[in-house]
Amino acid sequence: MRVLVLNGPNLGRLGSREPEVYGSSSYGDLVTRCQQWARDLSLDVEVRQTDDEAELVRWIHEAADSATPVVLNPAAFTHYSYALRDACVQLRAVLVEVHITNPSAREVFRHTSVISSVATGTIAGFGLNSYRLALQAVAAVAADQPGN
Amino acid sequence: MRVLVLNGPNLGRLGSREPEVYGSSSYGDLVTRCQQWARDLSLDVEVRQTDDEAELVRWIHEAADSATPVVLNPAAFTHYSYALRDACVQLRAVLVEVHITNPSAREVFRHTSVISSVATGTIAGFGLNSYRLALQAVAAVAADQPGN
Amino acid sequence: MRVLVLNGPNLGRLGSREPEVYGSSSYGDLVTRCQQWARDLSLDVEVRQTDDEAELVRWIHEAADSATPVVLNPAAFTHYSYALRDACVQLRAVLVEVHITNPSAREVFRHTSVISSVATGTIAGFGLNSYRLALQAVAAVAADQPGN
Amino acid sequence: MRVLVLNGPNLGRLGSREPEVYGSSSYGDLVTRCQQWARDLSLDVEVRQTDDEAELVRWIHEAADSATPVVLNPAAFTHYSYALRDACVQLRAVLVEVHITNPSAREVFRHTSVISSVATGTIAGFGLNSYRLALQAVAAVAADQPGN
Amino acid sequence: MRVLVLNGPNLGRLGSREPEVYGSSSYGDLVTRCQQWARDLSLDVEVRQTDDEAELVRWIHEAADSATPVVLNPAAFTHYSYALRDACVQLRAVLVEVHITNPSAREVFRHTSVISSVATGTIAGFGLNSYRLALQAVAAVAADQPGN
Amino acid sequence: MRVLVLNGPNLGRLGSREPEVYGSSSYGDLVTRCQQWARDLSLDVEVRQTDDEAELVRWIHEAADSATPVVLNPAAFTHYSYALRDACVQLRAVLVEVHITNPSAREVFRHTSVISSVATGTIAGFGLNSYRLALQAVAAVAADQPGN
Amino acid sequence: MRVLVLNGPNLGRLGSREPEVYGSSSYGDLVTRCQQWARDLSLDVEVRQTDDEAELVRWIHEAADSATPVVLNPAAFTHYSYALRDACVQLRAVLVEVHITNPSAREVFRHTSVISSVATGTIAGFGLNSYRLALQAVAAVAADQPGN
Amino acid sequence: MRVLVLNGPNLGRLGSREPEVYGSSSYGDLVTRCQQWARDLSLDVEVRQTDDEAELVRWIHEAADSATPVVLNPAAFTHYSYALRDACVQLRAVLVEVHITNPSAREVFRHTSVISSVATGTIAGFGLNSYRLALQAVAAVAADQPGN
Amino acid sequence: MRVLVLNGPNLGRLGSREPEVYGSSSYGDLVTRCQQWARDLSLDVEVRQTDDEAELVRWIHEAADSATPVVLNPAAFTHYSYALRDACVQLRAVLVEVHITNPSAREVFRHTSVISSVATGTIAGFGLNSYRLALQAVAAVAADQPGN
Amino acid sequence: MRVLVLNGPNLGRLGSREPEVYGSSSYGDLVTRCQQWARDLSLDVEVRQTDDEAELVRWIHEAADSATPVVLNPAAFTHYSYALRDACVQLRAVLVEVHITNPSAREVFRHTSVISSVATGTIAGFGLNSYRLALQAVAAVAADQPGN
Amino acid sequence: MRVLVLNGPNLGRLGSREPEVYGSSSYGDLVTRCQQWARDLSLDVEVRQTDDEAELVRWIHEAADSATPVVLNPAAFTHYSYALRDACVQLRAVLVEVHITNPSAREVFRHTSVISSVATGTIAGFGLNSYRLALQAVAAVAADQPGN
Amino acid sequence: MRVLVLNGPNLGRLGSREPEVYGSSSYGDLVTRCQQWARDLSLDVEVRQTDDEAELVRWIHEAADSATPVVLNPAAFTHYSYALRDACVQLRAVLVEVHITNPSAREVFRHTSVISSVATGTIAGFGLNSYRLALQAVAAVAADQPGN
């Protein structure tokens, strides 16, 4: 099963971006680990990152058209991008919202997500392992569904 | 590694409680599946449920004393039990907040969690699989920590 | 038809508790009057009181399992106990929320009820007669339903 | 004892108005049933309806002058008519606020009542039976008062 | 100079309406005193009262057409009648909002006036004397204006 | 097809009422233009105006009974008349809310409409042309519906 | 009867301060006119102004000790000086809050008065005439009281 | 007269995007119908769509430079794009905000528009016909202006 | 004079619970020190702790029945337990609310106390000494009252 | 050890100021009692009062320079004087905020303190005894600190 | 050109006041540096400081009378002194609001300024250099104005 | 020292965009003046503008990598772009937020900045001179830092 792992703004800066908050692993490390975790779960993963809201919206459209499951770290778009939200509603397979840190333990503006209510579920706070759990969630949901 | 899976009020009613929301599996099914998932992860799990805030607080104290990781579904206590929150702050190992459903897609009062900000992370929306992911999260966090 | 009349915290103190607000009848008087009123309506009533949220939740579970109508005075739990609310949703027969006083005419925190939206209806402000009306409501709703 | 049953805007439309919400009984049915229930309680009831705030205010004045008990379904006026509220304060006998449906389980604007705080009590959610209970409440309060 | 003194809902009940709040003078007394005060100020006053929002709106229209100064006690309409507000904006002469009591010292809902921002000025809290001061205000404003 | 064009409070004052806001055309002009526009669309229009909430509610009832489409300018009632809202819910044909000005560009209290959520759609800001567009909307919706 | 007319911050600047808002009369003009108005009413007036909160508080103390009526324009202190409010509560004679302009028609922060709820009444919006009306209010209240 | 019809994010997905909400017509159908409606009105229309905020802003700049009327469906940008708002302020010809659905009848976040206050007017809720009405509005406004 | 010192949830964990916030003294130390301080004041103190809201409510009932003064550290119940509040209202002797830390200098949710408004007074922020001061307060209030 | 007891606006009026709220003891009584209580505790106390924010700020500066403990009754400044708050932050010894009454049981505006979060602790509600407890608190904190 | 640099409460304490926030330079250093910076800009600067709101208001009056530019650090008055705001409105030359720290990055109450909306502009966050920039701003604005 | 001056959406429209608000200078003028000002300060400035959030984010990344100081006019992004905010946190040199106008004196939505709390400081309200002051701020901060 193919899975898209989509990352929003500033996530390409992992490692150099506030390492005391996001850890010292680079974005390249994240891609590598996701591919490894996907292999372990027999998933075919593609990991992308963009700072561009419109590009992220189009990737969601692509996933909607092909009924591909999505692991989405909306990053800062979490808090205001209704354009992204309206795109996510169109998804036909599972959508897992994922966060490296625990937004509830950070600034007040991070306590609001305009994406959560249209996601299948949310995983937050486990560092890069949040992505591993998200991929496991995709696999688990798929296994529970008839026809998989 | 030992793990406590603690469930709050009304969760003993799984299966008969709003099955269109929480699914048709019973609480007994949940216990069985948690034990199976734990075995797969080489974890030693104990699953408990209570409708009593004080009992849940004491179980958290017990976990704090033994530095045991906790998977906690606070159920309705999520939204108001600062007593439970003050207990959770004392935990020394990982705390995973878990929800069967996606609270963000339900009533407004479920959008507020007084527990999230003191949890390591949160997993919500994947049905009973939320517990499986939570156990995997415990294992993953443990594997990342030196000394494990 | 059997009916459970369930009373929340501090209601066992009727008579001594703020008599200028709640009146001078004791909790024993309330029980006696409920039983008399029930007899007049050919109802088989059981009246209970507890200060313990978990015990009240369990009584609601019991009523849910036996499809028994409930007259509930949640007292202070009215304003914050989502655990009680989540229990009440499971009821299959009528649920009448009852208050001795008129909460709308008292402190602001009493204007909010987390129970009302999951009750069949509410009766408030008639002193002990609120219970009598609640029992009449149970009888009336039952009489309206086919099969009764 | 004479009782005025006063109904606010759109209640003359019972039966054709959102029957899935308000039921299929017509306003004529309501009048007939109120009269029957009143007879059973040895009350002398007069049932009126108006869409006109000023007319409703004048009926309340009439009841205030004659110290007549009032059963009032303020309908939409519940949520904004301070003119009606200021009239109700002048009542010298019991005022029972009554609703066919349970406003707490409907739109947010229906959760606010500007009338409740000046009513003796409130009965809501029991369909047409709400009026029956209201008449019983009038009778019960009267029976409790010395001189009746 | 002609002046209209217009009174909103429940003000025809002065004397019998909450005398501990509004005093024991009747509405007839108010009319008589306004006429006396007007004579002292060489004003030609007409005093009216209605419980009907539409009638009050039409009286304001009449005053707008004839450029007549208005002393308005909007009573409960103060707090919600935007229809009355939109009428008042059309006035071409002075508009004095008047209150017998001091709304700021009463219930919170009385602290909001939708009329004040379109009035020339406001006089509140001096009992029936508020009307006398309002008439004096009309005279004073007129005296200050060239052409009077 | 017959259409009712209903106008709320102060709209009979067009031309003299704040012409810098509402323009210099009179209410008579509005009636004439609506009739001309209706003829062009082969609609049979009746234009009415009232300052009286109850009368407006009754006109809506009339339209509900005859399944007549309604073009409604609720004027100030837009912001608080839940009585009007509850009437509008009963309509069976299209309901077009119309405003001469753009309420979003005016005072904050005009940003809230209690009518919009029960209207088919809204047209605002085009001067008297708003009514022309509303009549075209009625025609367009009718043309889209099978059976027309 | 002696009356204190007390003016808060920036009122000594009348004439030069925002004349398009406050008019072109100087503070000296205000004093002169107050003295003239007082003479007409057989009142013995003393007019003072200060920018200093503590001085204004002490003047209120002085009036409290001598049971002197006070006409108070709190100016900007209206919106935040609880010290002034706590002083005003001590007054034993009438307190008239007065404003030259109509605060309800100006910035939002001017819509809140911490003084109004402890004043006998308020007069606002009549330019310098507000003081004249305030002095008339003092005289009128005094005339109504037995012993005057 | 040339008109730009500009569509925001996710509108290129019409037909496949939530058809139960937006209908089954495709974006291509929308373009075709707009062109047909424009021809009927002797307008020269150009219809564009983008998911990219910056591109939409630039299209507005283009319309501002050429004083071209704009029909704008801002889609999700309606609720947060102040960049789009600041662009729209620069327009010199009419700006019609258009919505296929009725935002007031949907989620709370759709009740806020940051665009409405800078638009000439708004048309919402008539399905694709909203665009037809918008083009008619452009024609009507143009016809009303001297020089057209 | 007998005094009850009652402690709410998590206070039995003193010493191990967040020592950087609550200090390193154990709950046993607290008991010992309270007993010593009581002896110095000739008070007969009983110190209890519970994590159970119902048990705490019952202890308050016991104190109400015997008119015993209470020193109460409600801990997390401070912020939501209206059941505890309703119990406290019944107390006939002094009630001193006590906190080890200064809630005003901590998280926002700790700034709200549902207990304070029904306590005689509050002492917060002095570490374990807060209890000493509370016992001194009990003694001082008693000394001020006739009959002691 | 020297201690400054500083009192804010209107406290010099004790005895004459709202005796039903603040008691009948005069400010002189307060000074005398504080001096007696200080002697009992071997403290060297100086008691001052001012209605002037700037003077109070300067007294705090003086205490900051000499590292003197302060007992502060900010009176009305409690609710808005950020100038006083910014001064208090500079204190190096203990700061005890003290209130004669229990602000939580009074008007809503008294529930907010801008001082509490920068005080060591707060004592409120015990009448003049609040000062005695505050002095005991100063002594107790001093006794706990090494070097005292 | 003469410039007044006015400093509000606690700024005389620079150096000793929270040096980790405000830096270690003393108020004397600030005066010296301002004078040096002014000389470099050919400005004639006078630097003053007061803890007294009334004195600050009077200095603003003085600047208003002489049309002198003002650099104002309102310190804590920033957040509540409407008296100061009403004074600043009277200024005829440039008003630069200046802050040593960045209020937006500190406590929530510092995010609100009642002064900003009446200032020409604001400079915040550059330490003592904020004053240098403010003086440069005064010079730059002056240079842009005809007649300078 | 190199400095990046980055401008957000609609700033390329200077001169034609609301000249009554932003002035008549064009964007080209701004670039020229910034370069001149930079030369005077021996700074090497590069001035850029984009309407594209993602491009602006990438420029911030570039500045973060090279530790280049940034002068940022976020324009409309000021009010909602958390993506831009998360980028700015990564900057290692000074960040000066700059505005041509004074946002505090404009619409309410402009009073909120999501950028200010992560900027070194803010300069607003001085027209194009705001940029000159910002460049001076960069130079001043640099001069204060050891190693420059």
mmCIF file of C-alpha atoms in Angstrom, chain A residues 2-116:
data_model
loop_
_atom_site.group_PDB
_atom_site.id
_atom_site.type_symbol
_atom_site.label_atom_id
_atom_site.label_comp_id
_atom_site.label_asym_id
_atom_site.label_seq_id
_atom_site.Cartn_x
_atom_site.Cartn_y
_atom_site.Cartn_z
ATOM 1 C CA ARG A 2 1.269 3.453 -0.957
ATOM 2 C CA VAL A 3 1.330 6.220 1.678
ATOM 3 C CA LEU A 4 2.091 9.907 1.281
ATOM 4 C CA VAL A 5 3.943 11.597 4.164
ATOM 5 C CA LEU A 6 3.478 15.318 3.687
ATOM 6 C CA ASN A 7 5.282 17.995 5.691
ATOM 7 C CA GLY A 8 4.412 21.679 5.937
ATOM 8 C CA PRO A 9 6.432 24.859 6.348
ATOM 9 C CA ASN A 10 9.805 24.975 8.134
ATOM 10 C CA LEU A 11 9.992 21.194 8.521
ATOM 11 C CA GLY A 12 12.733 21.094 5.880
ATOM 12 C CA ARG A 13 14.780 22.940 8.509
ATOM 13 C CA LEU A 14 14.771 20.095 11.035
ATOM 14 C CA GLY A 15 18.061 19.855 12.855
ATOM 15 C CA SER A 16 18.901 23.523 12.499
ATOM 16 C CA ARG A 17 15.431 24.756 13.563
ATOM 17 C CA GLU A 18 15.125 25.187 17.329
ATOM 18 C CA PRO A 19 16.915 21.884 18.090
ATOM 19 C CA GLU A 20 16.046 22.212 21.792
ATOM 20 C CA VAL A 21 12.396 21.894 20.710
ATOM 21 C CA TYR A 22 12.471 19.690 17.614
ATOM 22 C CA GLY A 23 15.619 17.620 18.259
ATOM 23 C CA SER A 24 18.882 17.354 16.366
ATOM 24 C CA SER A 25 17.851 14.958 13.589
ATOM 25 C CA SER A 26 17.788 16.566 10.143
ATOM 26 C CA TYR A 27 14.988 16.448 7.617
ATOM 27 C CA GLY A 28 17.076 13.946 5.662
ATOM 28 C CA ASP A 29 17.139 11.734 8.750
ATOM 29 C CA LEU A 30 13.362 11.961 8.944
ATOM 30 C CA VAL A 31 13.007 10.845 5.317
ATOM 31 C CA THR A 32 15.389 7.945 5.828
ATOM 32 C CA ARG A 33 13.677 6.780 9.015
ATOM 33 C CA CYS A 34 10.210 7.006 7.448
ATOM 34 C CA GLN A 35 11.367 4.890 4.527
ATOM 35 C CA GLN A 36 12.849 2.318 6.905
ATOM 36 C CA TRP A 37 9.709 2.227 9.075
ATOM 37 C CA ALA A 38 7.539 1.929 5.966
ATOM 38 C CA ARG A 39 9.577 -1.017 4.710
ATOM 39 C CA ASP A 40 9.092 -2.757 8.072
ATOM 40 C CA LEU A 41 5.349 -2.314 7.638
ATOM 41 C CA SER A 42 5.378 -3.289 3.942
ATOM 42 C CA LEU A 43 4.243 0.199 3.041
ATOM 43 C CA ASP A 44 5.432 2.138 0.024
ATOM 44 C CA VAL A 45 6.073 5.596 1.395
ATOM 45 C CA GLU A 46 6.803 8.883 -0.341
ATOM 46 C CA VAL A 47 7.983 11.746 1.881
ATOM 47 C CA ARG A 48 7.640 15.347 0.726
ATOM 48 C CA GLN A 49 8.053 18.777 2.260
ATOM 49 C CA THR A 50 6.984 22.239 1.183
ATOM 50 C CA ASP A 51 6.710 25.715 2.636
ATOM 51 C CA ASP A 52 3.988 26.480 0.073
ATOM 52 C CA GLU A 53 0.347 26.182 1.087
ATOM 53 C CA ALA A 54 -0.841 25.796 -2.505
ATOM 54 C CA GLU A 55 1.615 22.982 -3.189
ATOM 55 C CA LEU A 56 0.514 21.166 -0.073
ATOM 56 C CA VAL A 57 -3.126 21.591 -1.136
ATOM 57 C CA ARG A 58 -2.338 20.093 -4.537
ATOM 58 C CA TRP A 59 -0.588 17.106 -2.960
ATOM 59 C CA ILE A 60 -3.709 16.481 -0.931
ATOM 60 C CA HIS A 61 -5.773 16.677 -4.134
ATOM 61 C CA GLU A 62 -3.440 14.092 -5.674
ATOM 62 C CA ALA A 63 -3.965 11.785 -2.695
ATOM 63 C CA ALA A 64 -7.703 12.318 -2.897
ATOM 64 C CA ASP A 65 -7.786 11.338 -6.545
ATOM 65 C CA SER A 66 -5.808 8.152 -5.929
ATOM 66 C CA ALA A 67 -7.414 7.322 -2.564
ATOM 67 C CA THR A 68 -3.951 7.225 -1.000
ATOM 68 C CA PRO A 69 -3.596 7.330 2.813
ATOM 69 C CA VAL A 70 -1.869 10.480 4.069
ATOM 70 C CA VAL A 71 0.334 11.201 7.060
ATOM 71 C CA LEU A 72 0.274 14.985 7.382
ATOM 72 C CA ASN A 73 2.377 17.255 9.558
ATOM 73 C CA PRO A 74 0.733 20.584 8.742
ATOM 74 C CA ALA A 75 3.260 22.474 10.905
ATOM 75 C CA ALA A 76 2.223 26.121 11.269
ATOM 76 C CA PHE A 77 -0.631 25.651 8.768
ATOM 77 C CA THR A 78 -2.297 23.618 11.545
ATOM 78 C CA HIS A 79 -3.471 26.812 13.125
ATOM 79 C CA TYR A 80 -4.987 28.814 10.238
ATOM 80 C CA SER A 81 -5.024 27.151 6.811
ATOM 81 C CA TYR A 82 -8.671 26.514 6.068
ATOM 82 C CA ALA A 83 -7.581 25.998 2.455
ATOM 83 C CA LEU A 84 -5.670 22.934 3.620
ATOM 84 C CA ARG A 85 -8.633 21.855 5.714
ATOM 85 C CA ASP A 86 -11.016 22.090 2.777
ATOM 86 C CA ALA A 87 -8.596 19.976 0.755
ATOM 87 C CA CYS A 88 -8.326 17.323 3.488
ATOM 88 C CA VAL A 89 -12.088 16.854 3.610
ATOM 89 C CA GLN A 90 -11.842 15.417 0.100
ATOM 90 C CA LEU A 91 -9.556 12.559 1.111
ATOM 91 C CA ARG A 92 -11.080 9.113 0.783
ATOM 92 C CA ALA A 93 -8.466 7.083 2.685
ATOM 93 C CA VAL A 94 -7.134 7.576 6.200
ATOM 94 C CA LEU A 95 -5.618 10.930 7.219
ATOM 95 C CA VAL A 96 -3.256 10.926 10.202
ATOM 96 C CA GLU A 97 -2.331 14.343 11.607
ATOM 97 C CA VAL A 98 1.109 14.131 13.143
ATOM 98 C CA HIS A 99 3.237 16.462 15.272
ATOM 99 C CA ILE A 100 6.821 15.999 16.481
ATOM 100 C CA THR A 101 6.223 18.013 19.634
ATOM 101 C CA ASN A 102 3.180 18.195 21.920
ATOM 102 C CA PRO A 103 1.341 21.380 20.839
ATOM 103 C CA SER A 104 -0.764 21.335 24.020
ATOM 104 C CA ALA A 105 2.365 21.948 26.083
ATOM 105 C CA ARG A 106 3.504 24.936 24.009
ATOM 106 C CA GLU A 107 2.164 28.439 23.137
ATOM 107 C CA VAL A 108 -1.590 29.031 23.295
ATOM 108 C CA PHE A 109 -1.933 29.526 19.533
ATOM 109 C CA ARG A 110 -0.703 25.959 19.057
ATOM 110 C CA HIS A 111 -3.642 24.583 21.050
ATOM 111 C CA THR A 112 -5.989 25.211 18.118
ATOM 112 C CA SER A 113 -5.966 22.930 15.079
ATOM 113 C CA VAL A 114 -8.203 23.589 12.092
ATOM 114 C CA ILE A 115 -7.165 20.205 10.693
ATOM 115 C CA SER A 116 -7.944 17.812 13.572
#
